[in-house]
Coordinates of C-alpha atoms and ligand atoms in Angstrom, one line a residue:
M1326 CA 86.2 136.4 168.9
A1327 CA 86.4 137.3 165.2
I1328 CA 86.1 140.8 164.0
V1329 CA 82.9 141.2 162.1
D1330 CA 83.9 142.3 158.7
E1331 CA 84.5 140.6 155.4
T1332 CA 87.0 138.2 156.9
V1333 CA 86.5 134.7 155.6
Q1334 CA 87.5 131.8 157.8
T1335 CA 90.7 131.0 155.9
A1336 CA 93.0 132.6 158.4
T1337 CA 91.3 131.2 161.5
I1338 CA 89.4 128.0 162.1
R1339 CA 89.8 126.7 158.6
N1340 CA 93.5 126.1 159.1
L1341 CA 92.7 123.5 161.7
I1342 CA 91.6 120.9 159.3
P1343 CA 94.0 119.4 156.7
D1344 CA 93.3 120.3 153.1
W1345 CA 92.8 117.9 150.2
P1346 CA 96.0 117.9 148.1
T1347 CA 95.7 120.4 145.3
E1348 CA 95.5 117.8 142.5
F1349 CA 92.5 116.2 144.2
A1350 CA 90.7 119.5 145.0
D1351 CA 91.3 120.7 141.4
R1352 CA 89.9 117.5 140.0
Y1353 CA 86.8 117.5 142.2
R1354 CA 86.1 121.1 141.1
E1355 CA 86.7 120.3 137.4
L1356 CA 84.4 117.4 137.6
G1357 CA 81.7 119.6 139.1
L1358 CA 81.6 117.7 142.3
W1359 CA 82.5 120.7 144.3
E1360 CA 80.2 123.5 143.1
G1361 CA 81.9 126.4 144.7
K1362 CA 78.9 127.7 146.8
T1363 CA 78.4 128.3 150.4
F1364 CA 75.2 127.1 152.2
S1365 CA 74.2 130.7 152.6
T1366 CA 74.3 131.2 148.8
R1367 CA 72.4 127.9 148.4
L1368 CA 69.6 129.0 150.8
D1369 CA 69.1 132.2 148.7
E1370 CA 68.9 130.1 145.6
W1371 CA 66.4 127.8 147.1
A1372 CA 64.3 130.7 148.4
H1373 CA 64.3 132.0 144.8
L1374 CA 63.6 128.7 143.1
Y1375 CA 61.1 127.2 145.6
A1376 CA 59.8 130.4 147.1
A1377 CA 56.3 129.7 148.5
R1378 CA 56.7 125.9 148.8
T1379 CA 56.8 124.6 152.3
A1380 CA 60.3 124.0 153.5
V1381 CA 59.8 123.1 157.2
V1382 CA 56.9 121.7 159.3
D1383 CA 57.4 121.9 163.0
G1384 CA 54.1 121.1 164.8
D1385 CA 51.7 123.9 163.9
R1386 CA 54.5 126.0 162.5
R1387 CA 55.2 126.0 158.7
L1388 CA 58.0 127.9 157.0
T1389 CA 58.1 128.4 153.2
Y1390 CA 61.5 128.6 151.6
R1391 CA 61.2 132.3 151.4
E1392 CA 60.3 132.6 155.0
L1393 CA 63.1 130.3 156.1
A1394 CA 65.6 132.4 154.2
A1395 CA 64.2 135.7 155.7
R1396 CA 64.2 134.3 159.2
T1397 CA 67.9 133.3 158.9
V1398 CA 68.8 136.9 157.8
E1399 CA 67.0 138.4 160.8
L1400 CA 68.6 136.0 163.2
A1401 CA 72.0 136.5 161.6
H1402 CA 71.7 140.2 162.4
G1403 CA 70.9 139.5 166.0
L1404 CA 73.8 137.1 166.3
R1405 CA 76.1 139.6 164.7
G1406 CA 75.0 142.1 167.3
L1407 CA 76.4 139.7 169.9
G1408 CA 79.7 139.8 168.1
I1409 CA 79.5 136.4 166.4
G1410 CA 81.2 136.4 163.0
A1411 CA 83.3 134.6 160.5
G1412 CA 85.3 131.7 161.9
D1413 CA 83.6 131.6 165.2
A1414 CA 82.5 128.2 166.4
V1415 CA 79.0 128.1 168.0
L1416 CA 77.7 125.1 169.9
L1417 CA 74.3 124.2 168.6
Q1418 CA 72.3 121.9 171.0
L1419 CA 68.7 122.0 170.1
P1420 CA 66.0 119.3 169.7
N1421 CA 64.4 118.7 166.3
S1422 CA 62.9 122.1 165.8
A1423 CA 62.6 124.9 163.3
E1424 CA 65.0 126.8 165.6
F1425 CA 67.8 124.3 164.9
I1426 CA 67.4 124.9 161.1
V1427 CA 67.1 128.7 161.3
S1428 CA 70.0 128.9 163.7
W1429 CA 72.2 126.7 161.5
F1430 CA 71.6 128.8 158.4
A1431 CA 71.9 132.1 160.3
L1432 CA 75.4 131.0 161.4
Q1433 CA 76.1 130.2 157.8
R1434 CA 75.2 133.7 156.8
L1435 CA 78.0 135.0 159.2
G1436 CA 80.6 132.4 158.2
A1437 CA 80.3 131.1 161.8
V1438 CA 80.5 127.3 162.3
P1439 CA 77.8 125.3 164.1
V1440 CA 79.2 122.6 166.3
H1441 CA 76.6 119.7 166.1
T1442 CA 76.2 119.0 169.8
Q1443 CA 74.0 116.0 170.6
P1444 CA 70.9 116.6 172.7
G1445 CA 72.1 114.0 175.3
H1446 CA 75.5 115.6 175.8
R1447 CA 76.2 116.8 179.3
H1448 CA 78.9 118.8 181.1
L1449 CA 81.9 116.7 180.3
E1450 CA 81.2 116.6 176.6
V1451 CA 79.9 120.1 176.2
S1452 CA 82.7 121.8 178.1
Y1453 CA 85.2 119.8 176.1
L1454 CA 83.6 120.8 172.8
A1455 CA 83.5 124.4 173.8
G1456 CA 87.1 124.4 174.9
A1457 CA 88.4 122.5 171.8
T1458 CA 86.6 124.8 169.4
R1459 CA 87.1 128.0 171.5
A1460 CA 83.3 128.4 171.0
A1461 CA 82.1 132.0 171.0
A1462 CA 78.5 131.1 171.8
Y1463 CA 76.2 128.3 172.8
I1464 CA 72.7 128.0 171.3
T1465 CA 70.5 125.6 173.3
T1466 CA 67.1 125.2 174.8
D1467 CA 65.7 125.8 178.3
E1468 CA 64.6 122.3 179.3
F1469 CA 64.5 119.2 177.3
A1470 CA 64.0 115.6 178.5
R1471 CA 63.8 116.8 182.1
F1472 CA 67.2 118.4 181.9
D1473 CA 67.8 122.1 182.5
H1474 CA 70.2 123.2 179.7
R1475 CA 70.5 126.7 181.2
L1476 CA 72.4 125.4 184.2
L1477 CA 74.7 123.5 182.0
A1478 CA 75.2 126.5 179.7
A1479 CA 76.0 128.8 182.7
Q1480 CA 78.5 126.3 184.0
V1481 CA 80.3 125.9 180.6
A1482 CA 80.3 129.7 180.0
D1483 CA 81.9 130.1 183.5
E1484 CA 84.7 127.7 182.5
V1485 CA 85.3 128.6 178.9
P1486 CA 86.5 132.2 178.5
S1487 CA 85.8 132.4 174.7
M1488 CA 82.1 131.7 175.3
T1489 CA 80.6 135.2 175.7
S1490 CA 77.0 134.4 174.7
V1491 CA 74.5 131.8 175.7
I1492 CA 71.3 131.8 173.6
I1493 CA 68.3 130.0 174.8
A1494 CA 65.4 128.9 172.6
G1495 CA 62.9 129.4 175.4
D1496 CA 62.8 130.9 178.8
L1497 CA 65.8 132.3 180.7
G1498 CA 64.4 131.2 184.0
D1499 CA 66.8 132.1 186.8
H1500 CA 69.4 133.5 184.3
A1501 CA 67.4 136.6 183.2
A1502 CA 69.9 138.8 185.1
D1503 CA 73.0 137.1 183.6
D1504 CA 74.0 139.4 180.8
R1505 CA 75.6 136.6 178.8
F1506 CA 72.2 135.0 178.4
H1507 CA 69.8 136.0 175.5
V1508 CA 66.5 134.7 174.3
L1509 CA 66.8 133.3 170.8
G1510 CA 63.4 134.8 169.9
D1511 CA 64.6 138.3 170.8
L1512 CA 67.4 138.1 168.3
Y1513 CA 65.4 138.4 165.2
V1514 CA 66.4 141.8 163.9
S1515 CA 65.4 143.2 160.5
G1516 CA 68.1 144.2 158.1
D1517 CA 69.5 143.6 154.6
N1518 CA 70.7 140.2 153.4
D1519 CA 74.2 141.5 153.0
F1520 CA 76.8 140.1 155.2
G1521 CA 79.8 140.4 152.9
A1522 CA 81.9 137.4 151.9
T1523 CA 81.9 135.7 155.2
A1524 CA 82.9 132.3 154.1
A1525 CA 84.6 130.6 151.1
P1526 CA 83.1 127.4 149.7
S1527 CA 86.3 125.6 150.9
D1528 CA 85.8 126.8 154.4
I1529 CA 84.3 124.8 157.3
A1530 CA 80.6 124.8 157.2
L1531 CA 80.0 122.7 160.3
L1532 CA 81.8 120.6 162.9
L1533 CA 80.5 117.1 163.5
L1534 CA 81.4 114.7 166.2
S1535 CA 83.1 111.4 165.6
G1536 CA 81.9 108.5 167.8
G1537 CA 85.5 108.2 168.7
T1538 CA 87.5 105.4 170.2
T1539 CA 89.8 107.2 172.5
G1540 CA 89.0 109.8 175.1
M1541 CA 86.6 112.6 174.1
P1542 CA 85.0 112.6 170.6
K1543 CA 87.0 114.0 167.8
L1544 CA 85.8 116.8 165.7
I1545 CA 85.2 116.6 162.0
G1546 CA 85.2 119.8 160.0
R1547 CA 83.1 119.5 156.8
T1548 CA 83.5 122.1 154.1
H1549 CA 80.6 123.7 152.2
D1550 CA 81.9 122.1 149.0
D1551 CA 82.3 118.6 150.4
Y1552 CA 79.1 118.5 152.5
A1553 CA 77.0 119.8 149.7
Y1554 CA 78.3 117.2 147.4
N1555 CA 77.6 114.5 150.1
S1556 CA 74.1 115.9 150.2
R1557 CA 73.6 115.8 146.5
V1558 CA 74.8 112.2 145.9
A1559 CA 73.0 110.9 149.0
G1560 CA 69.8 112.6 147.8
D1561 CA 70.2 111.2 144.3
R1562 CA 70.6 107.7 145.6
S1563 CA 67.2 108.0 147.2
R1564 CA 65.8 109.8 144.2
L1565 CA 64.7 112.8 146.1
D1566 CA 62.8 115.4 144.2
A1567 CA 60.4 118.4 144.8
D1568 CA 57.6 116.0 145.8
S1569 CA 59.7 114.4 148.5
V1570 CA 58.6 114.8 152.1
Y1571 CA 61.3 113.9 154.6
L1572 CA 60.4 113.0 158.2
A1573 CA 63.2 113.8 160.6
I1574 CA 62.9 111.3 163.5
L1575 CA 66.4 110.8 164.8
P1576 CA 68.2 113.8 166.3
I1577 CA 68.6 116.4 163.6
A1578 CA 72.2 117.1 164.6
F1579 CA 73.2 113.6 163.5
N1580 CA 74.9 113.7 160.1
Y1581 CA 72.5 110.9 159.2
T1582 CA 69.4 113.0 159.7
W1583 CA 70.9 116.2 158.5
N1584 CA 72.4 115.2 155.3
C1585 CA 72.3 111.4 154.5
P1586 CA 70.1 112.2 152.7
G1587 CA 68.1 114.1 155.3
V1588 CA 67.2 117.7 155.8
L1589 CA 69.8 119.4 153.5
S1590 CA 69.3 117.0 150.6
T1591 CA 65.5 117.6 150.8
F1592 CA 66.0 121.4 150.7
R1593 CA 68.3 121.0 147.7
V1594 CA 65.5 119.7 145.6
G1595 CA 62.7 121.8 147.0
G1596 CA 61.0 119.1 149.1
K1597 CA 59.4 119.4 152.5
V1598 CA 61.0 118.6 155.9
V1599 CA 58.7 117.5 158.7
L1600 CA 60.2 117.4 162.2
A1601 CA 59.0 114.6 164.5
P1602 CA 58.6 115.8 168.1
N1603 CA 59.7 112.4 169.4
Q1604 CA 60.6 109.0 168.2
D1605 CA 57.3 107.3 169.2
P1606 CA 56.2 105.2 166.2
A1607 CA 52.6 106.1 166.7
T1608 CA 53.3 109.8 166.5
C1609 CA 55.5 109.3 163.5
F1610 CA 52.9 107.2 161.7
E1611 CA 50.3 110.0 162.3
L1612 CA 52.7 112.5 160.8
I1613 CA 53.4 110.3 157.8
E1614 CA 49.7 110.3 157.0
A1615 CA 49.1 114.0 157.9
E1616 CA 52.0 115.3 155.9
G1617 CA 52.2 112.7 153.1
V1618 CA 55.7 111.7 154.2
T1619 CA 57.6 109.9 151.4
M1620 CA 60.9 109.1 153.2
T1621 CA 62.2 108.7 156.7
A1622 CA 65.3 107.3 158.4
I1623 CA 65.4 105.2 161.6
N1624 CA 67.9 103.0 163.3
P1625 CA 67.8 99.2 163.9
Q1626 CA 66.6 99.8 167.5
L1627 CA 63.5 101.5 166.2
A1628 CA 62.8 98.8 163.5
P1629 CA 61.0 96.3 165.8
M1630 CA 58.9 99.0 167.2
W1631 CA 57.9 100.1 163.8
L1632 CA 57.0 96.5 163.0
D1633 CA 54.8 96.3 166.1
E1634 CA 53.1 99.5 165.5
R1635 CA 52.5 98.5 161.9
E1636 CA 50.2 95.7 163.1
F1637 CA 47.9 98.0 165.1
T1638 CA 48.1 101.4 163.4
D1639 CA 45.1 103.1 161.9
S1640 CA 47.4 105.5 160.1
D1641 CA 47.5 105.4 156.3
L1642 CA 51.2 104.9 155.4
G1643 CA 50.5 104.9 151.6
S1644 CA 52.7 107.9 150.9
L1645 CA 55.8 106.3 152.4
K1646 CA 58.2 105.2 149.7
I1647 CA 61.5 104.7 151.6
I1648 CA 62.4 103.6 155.0
E1649 CA 66.1 104.2 155.4
I1650 CA 67.8 102.2 158.2
G1651 CA 71.4 102.5 159.4
S1652 CA 73.9 103.8 161.9
A1653 CA 74.2 100.3 163.4
R1654 CA 73.9 96.8 161.8
L1655 CA 70.3 95.8 161.0
A1656 CA 69.9 92.1 161.4
D1657 CA 69.1 90.3 158.1
Y1658 CA 65.9 88.8 159.5
E1659 CA 64.7 92.2 160.8
A1660 CA 65.4 93.6 157.3
R1661 CA 63.4 90.9 155.7
R1662 CA 60.4 91.6 158.0
I1663 CA 60.6 95.3 157.1
I1664 CA 60.6 94.4 153.4
D1665 CA 57.7 92.0 153.8
E1666 CA 55.5 94.0 156.1
F1667 CA 55.9 97.6 154.7
D1668 CA 54.9 98.7 151.2
A1669 CA 57.8 101.2 151.3
T1670 CA 61.3 100.2 150.1
L1671 CA 63.9 99.4 152.7
Q1672 CA 67.1 101.3 152.0
Q1673 CA 70.0 100.2 154.2
I1674 CA 72.9 102.6 154.7
L1675 CA 76.4 102.6 156.1
G1676 CA 77.5 106.1 156.8
M1677 CA 79.9 108.1 159.0
S1678 CA 80.3 111.7 160.0
E1679 CA 83.8 111.5 158.6
G1680 CA 82.3 111.3 155.2
L1681 CA 81.7 108.1 153.2
F1682 CA 78.1 107.2 152.7
C1683 CA 76.8 104.0 151.3
A1684 CA 73.2 103.1 150.5
T1685 CA 71.4 100.3 148.7
H1686 CA 69.8 101.2 145.4
L1687 CA 66.0 101.4 145.5
D1688 CA 65.7 98.8 142.8
D1689 CA 68.2 96.3 144.3
D1690 CA 66.8 92.8 144.5
P1691 CA 65.3 92.0 147.9
E1692 CA 68.3 89.8 148.9
L1693 CA 70.7 92.7 148.5
L1694 CA 68.3 95.0 150.3
A1695 CA 68.0 92.6 153.2
T1696 CA 71.7 91.6 153.6
T1697 CA 73.9 94.5 152.5
Q1698 CA 74.5 98.0 153.7
G1699 CA 74.8 99.4 150.3
V1700 CA 77.2 100.8 147.7
P1701 CA 79.1 104.1 148.0
V1702 CA 77.0 107.0 146.7
S1703 CA 79.7 108.6 144.6
E1704 CA 81.6 106.9 141.8
Y1705 CA 84.6 108.9 143.1
D1706 CA 84.6 107.2 146.5
E1707 CA 87.7 105.1 146.4
I1708 CA 87.3 102.1 148.5
R1709 CA 90.0 99.7 149.7
V1710 CA 89.2 96.8 152.0
V1711 CA 92.5 95.9 153.6
D1712 CA 94.0 93.3 156.0
A1713 CA 95.9 94.2 159.2
D1714 CA 99.0 95.0 157.1
G1715 CA 97.1 97.4 154.9
N1716 CA 97.1 95.0 151.9
V1717 CA 93.9 95.0 149.8
V1718 CA 91.9 91.8 150.3
P1719 CA 90.0 90.2 147.4
D1720 CA 86.3 90.8 147.1
G1721 CA 84.3 88.6 149.4
E1722 CA 86.9 88.5 152.1
V1723 CA 86.6 90.5 155.3
G1724 CA 88.9 93.4 155.9
E1725 CA 88.9 96.9 157.2
L1726 CA 87.0 99.5 155.2
T1727 CA 89.2 102.4 154.1
V1728 CA 88.2 105.2 151.9
R1729 CA 89.3 108.3 150.1
G1730 CA 87.1 110.7 148.2
P1731 CA 85.5 114.0 147.5
Y1732 CA 83.6 114.3 150.8
T1733 CA 85.6 112.1 153.2
L1734 CA 87.9 114.0 155.6
R1735 CA 91.6 114.2 155.2
G1736 CA 92.1 114.7 158.9
Y1737 CA 90.4 115.6 162.2
F1738 CA 90.0 119.1 163.5
D1739 CA 93.0 120.4 165.3
A1740 CA 94.2 116.8 166.0
P1741 CA 97.3 115.9 164.0
E1742 CA 98.1 112.9 166.2
Q1743 CA 94.6 111.4 165.8
T1744 CA 94.8 112.2 162.1
A1745 CA 98.0 110.3 161.7
K1746 CA 96.4 107.3 163.3
A1747 CA 93.2 107.4 161.2
V1748 CA 94.3 108.6 157.8
T1749 CA 97.0 106.9 155.7
E1750 CA 99.8 108.9 154.0
D1751 CA 98.0 108.6 150.7
G1752 CA 94.8 110.0 152.2
F1753 CA 92.6 106.9 153.0
Y1754 CA 90.5 107.2 156.1
C1755 CA 90.6 104.0 158.1
T1756 CA 87.0 103.5 159.4
G1757 CA 87.7 100.7 161.9
D1758 CA 84.7 98.9 160.4
L1759 CA 85.1 95.3 159.1
V1760 CA 83.3 94.7 155.8
R1761 CA 83.1 92.3 152.9
R1762 CA 82.6 93.7 149.5
L1763 CA 80.6 91.8 146.9
E1764 CA 81.4 91.9 143.2
S1765 CA 78.4 94.2 142.8
G1766 CA 80.2 96.7 145.0
H1767 CA 77.8 96.2 147.9
L1768 CA 79.3 96.3 151.3
I1769 CA 78.3 94.0 154.2
V1770 CA 79.4 95.1 157.7
S1771 CA 80.6 92.1 159.6
G1772 CA 82.2 93.8 162.7
R1773 CA 84.6 96.4 163.9
I1774 CA 88.2 96.7 165.1
K1775 CA 87.8 100.0 166.8
D1776 CA 87.4 100.0 170.6
Q1777 CA 83.8 101.3 170.4
I1778 CA 80.3 100.1 171.4
N1779 CA 77.5 100.9 169.0
R1780 CA 74.6 101.0 171.3
G1781 CA 71.5 101.3 169.1
G1782 CA 73.4 103.7 166.8
E1783 CA 74.9 105.8 169.7
K1784 CA 78.6 105.3 169.6
I1785 CA 80.5 104.9 172.9
A1786 CA 84.3 105.1 173.0
A1787 CA 85.2 102.4 175.6
T1788 CA 88.2 104.4 176.8
E1789 CA 86.2 107.5 177.5
V1790 CA 83.9 105.6 179.9
E1791 CA 86.7 103.6 181.4
G1792 CA 88.6 106.9 182.1
A1793 CA 85.6 108.4 183.8
L1794 CA 84.7 105.3 185.9
T1795 CA 88.2 104.6 187.1
E1796 CA 87.7 107.6 189.3
H1797 CA 84.9 105.7 191.1
P1798 CA 86.1 105.1 194.7
D1799 CA 85.0 101.4 194.7
I1800 CA 86.6 100.5 191.4
R1801 CA 90.2 99.3 191.1
S1802 CA 90.1 98.7 187.4
I1803 CA 87.5 98.6 184.7
A1804 CA 87.1 97.5 181.1
I1805 CA 84.1 98.3 178.9
L1806 CA 83.1 96.0 176.1
G1807 CA 80.1 95.6 173.8
E1808 CA 77.8 92.5 173.9
P1809 CA 75.0 91.5 171.5
D1810 CA 71.6 92.7 172.7
D1811 CA 68.2 92.0 171.1
T1812 CA 66.9 95.5 171.5
L1813 CA 70.0 97.7 171.3
G1814 CA 72.0 95.6 168.9
E1815 CA 74.8 96.0 171.4
R1816 CA 74.8 96.8 175.1
S1817 CA 77.8 98.0 177.1
V1818 CA 79.3 95.7 179.7
A1819 CA 81.6 96.9 182.5
F1820 CA 84.0 94.4 183.8
V1821 CA 85.2 95.7 187.1
V1822 CA 87.7 94.7 189.8
L1823 CA 86.5 96.1 193.1
E1824 CA 88.6 97.8 195.7
D1825 CA 89.3 95.7 198.9
G1826 CA 86.3 95.5 201.2
V1827 CA 83.7 96.4 198.6
D1828 CA 81.3 93.5 197.8
E1829 CA 78.9 94.9 195.3
L1830 CA 78.6 97.5 192.6
T1831 CA 75.4 97.9 190.7
R1832 CA 74.5 99.3 187.3
R1833 CA 72.6 102.1 189.2
D1834 CA 75.7 103.0 191.1
L1835 CA 77.6 103.4 187.9
A1836 CA 74.8 105.4 186.3
T1837 CA 74.7 107.8 189.2
F1838 CA 78.4 108.2 189.0
T1839 CA 78.6 108.9 185.3
E1840 CA 75.8 111.4 185.7
S1841 CA 77.6 113.1 188.6
V1842 CA 80.8 113.5 186.5
G1843 CA 78.7 115.0 183.6
L1844 CA 78.8 112.2 181.1
S1845 CA 75.8 111.5 178.8
A1846 CA 73.4 109.0 180.2
Y1847 CA 73.7 106.6 177.3
K1848 CA 77.3 106.0 178.1
A1849 CA 76.5 104.5 181.5
P1850 CA 77.2 100.7 181.3
D1851 CA 74.1 98.5 180.9
V1852 CA 75.6 95.5 182.7
V1853 CA 78.2 95.2 185.5
R1854 CA 80.3 92.1 185.9
V1855 CA 82.6 91.8 188.8
V1856 CA 85.8 89.9 188.2
G1857 CA 88.5 88.9 190.7
E1858 CA 91.3 90.3 188.5
M1859 CA 91.8 91.7 185.0
P1860 CA 93.3 89.4 182.5
L1861 CA 96.6 90.8 181.1
T1862 CA 98.5 90.4 177.9
P1863 CA 102.1 89.2 178.2
L1864 CA 103.1 92.8 177.9
G1865 CA 101.0 93.6 181.0
K1866 CA 98.2 95.4 179.2
M1867 CA 94.5 94.7 179.8
D1868 CA 93.5 91.8 177.6
K1869 CA 90.2 92.7 176.1
N1870 CA 90.2 89.6 173.9
A1871 CA 90.3 87.4 177.0
L1872 CA 87.4 89.4 178.5
R1873 CA 85.5 89.1 175.2
K1874 CA 85.4 85.3 175.7
L1875 CA 83.5 85.8 178.9
L1876 CA 80.7 87.7 177.1
G1877 CA 77.4 86.1 176.3
Ligands
LIG3350 P1 78.7 108.1 163.1 O1 79.9 108.9 162.6 O2 78.4 108.4 164.5 O3 77.6 108.2 162.2 O4 79.2 106.6 163.2 C1 79.7 106.0 162.0 C2 79.9 104.5 162.4 O5 78.7 103.9 162.6 C3 80.5 103.7 161.2 O6 81.9 103.9 161.1 C4 80.1 102.3 161.7 O7 80.9 101.8 162.7 C5 78.7 102.6 162.3 N1 77.6 102.3 161.3 C6 76.9 103.1 160.6 N2 76.0 102.5 159.8 C7 76.1 101.2 160.1 C8 75.5 100.0 159.6 N3 74.5 100.0 158.7 N4 75.9 98.8 160.1 C9 76.9 98.8 161.0 N5 77.6 99.8 161.5 C10 77.2 101.0 161.0

């Protein structure tokens, strides 16, 4: 664990992500894209500028900017008391709540790095993340969605020696006697807002997870400078200002909800963030009316539910100006319905935790709003759409989207091999997404070359699930593919060859197995298709293209 003094991260965790080459970094600073401030400094500025304005609404609780800043100082003292300091990674797995926000900024005060762990992540993912980041602590909840996070935390802390503290936003239950366990609410300790220079603006502010295509998700280190720039340009594209009220519906730990534009961009301009307790459209519509919500973000899976609820709702949605939709492809016809049936503007986006964020302009004509996933938010995003040999294709032709820019990673966290596969020598990140670029610069997503399923916005790396399920005693071999689905956009299909003597394998069997090995529930295949043998390529590898032809 880091020694708590004025150490910045530079000597520790920071070295685990590749730097932007000096000429790029200098340019981004000279242009004023990177403003040279940490998020801790920013929060103090916001507290000063927006003082008594409401920053966060979480059920009955409201925090002004000044209160938010003060709470983060208190919690930082408590966390420091546990030995958490500059350069320490801390898993943050909390539902949409004020605690998430306060914890995130308290960690910023200390130069510690929140690892954005998804609420659905279970033992396999969490223990991997803890080990890969050598996490010092785990901040989580007691129970959520009928799952006891304390049991998971105890198990992970037993396995990962660096993890000396488990902090529970709630009740310790059976773990009260475990001296690694602490109640988050007990860690608010008064003290000065003076933690020394715990982080530099070029240090890692947070670690996000990539959807991944191989094995476990990769980690993405985002710096204070680059993430704040992302926040600013994403907010500008949606014209956020002090009157903006952002409703956070999707998990707050998603890059999409947190910063695209999301929570941080709203704080930047002094707006109000409202946290939805769940994704139920009726609940969200009530909150829109009650809090005067002006913008929110959903995924294509929620879009039809919003359309249904729209027909019956008594809630007044008059304040709502923007419905942002992304994280998976929104069907054009669904987009048109949203445009027709809501008074708010549809804003389509294409974004990724690795950086690049595209969004339609609010005043784009309806055809562009309905059929494209937007234009990069920064004029310094360098886009190349390339063919399989890396040659740029003309506008209008389909190719892989690659990008270099002031907020797109130059490499994954502590993963030089993955970096070499994903980032070209001249610094372009290869997204694995197939797009077409129009002359106007708008991008249209037409597919994907990465071995990934986008299940209603949740990304599933096929090889991760295949790896886990090959251990199933009834399975000789398995391949996971995505298939179009009306509700999810895409569902996951498991092609399996059964062991001799086994006649049947159901979806439930696979779900039980994935749960038993500690994989998130959403990764369990939706459909099982038993085949006699796996088609192979001439080189003897599994032929997924042949399997794809068997899909509906
Ligand atoms: P994540 O980093 O989990 O946000 O996932 C990023 C990936 O989500 C992108 O590389 C795309 O594959 C996918 N994605 C995001 N937005 C869209 C969209 N509007 N249409 C299609 N795919 C999308």
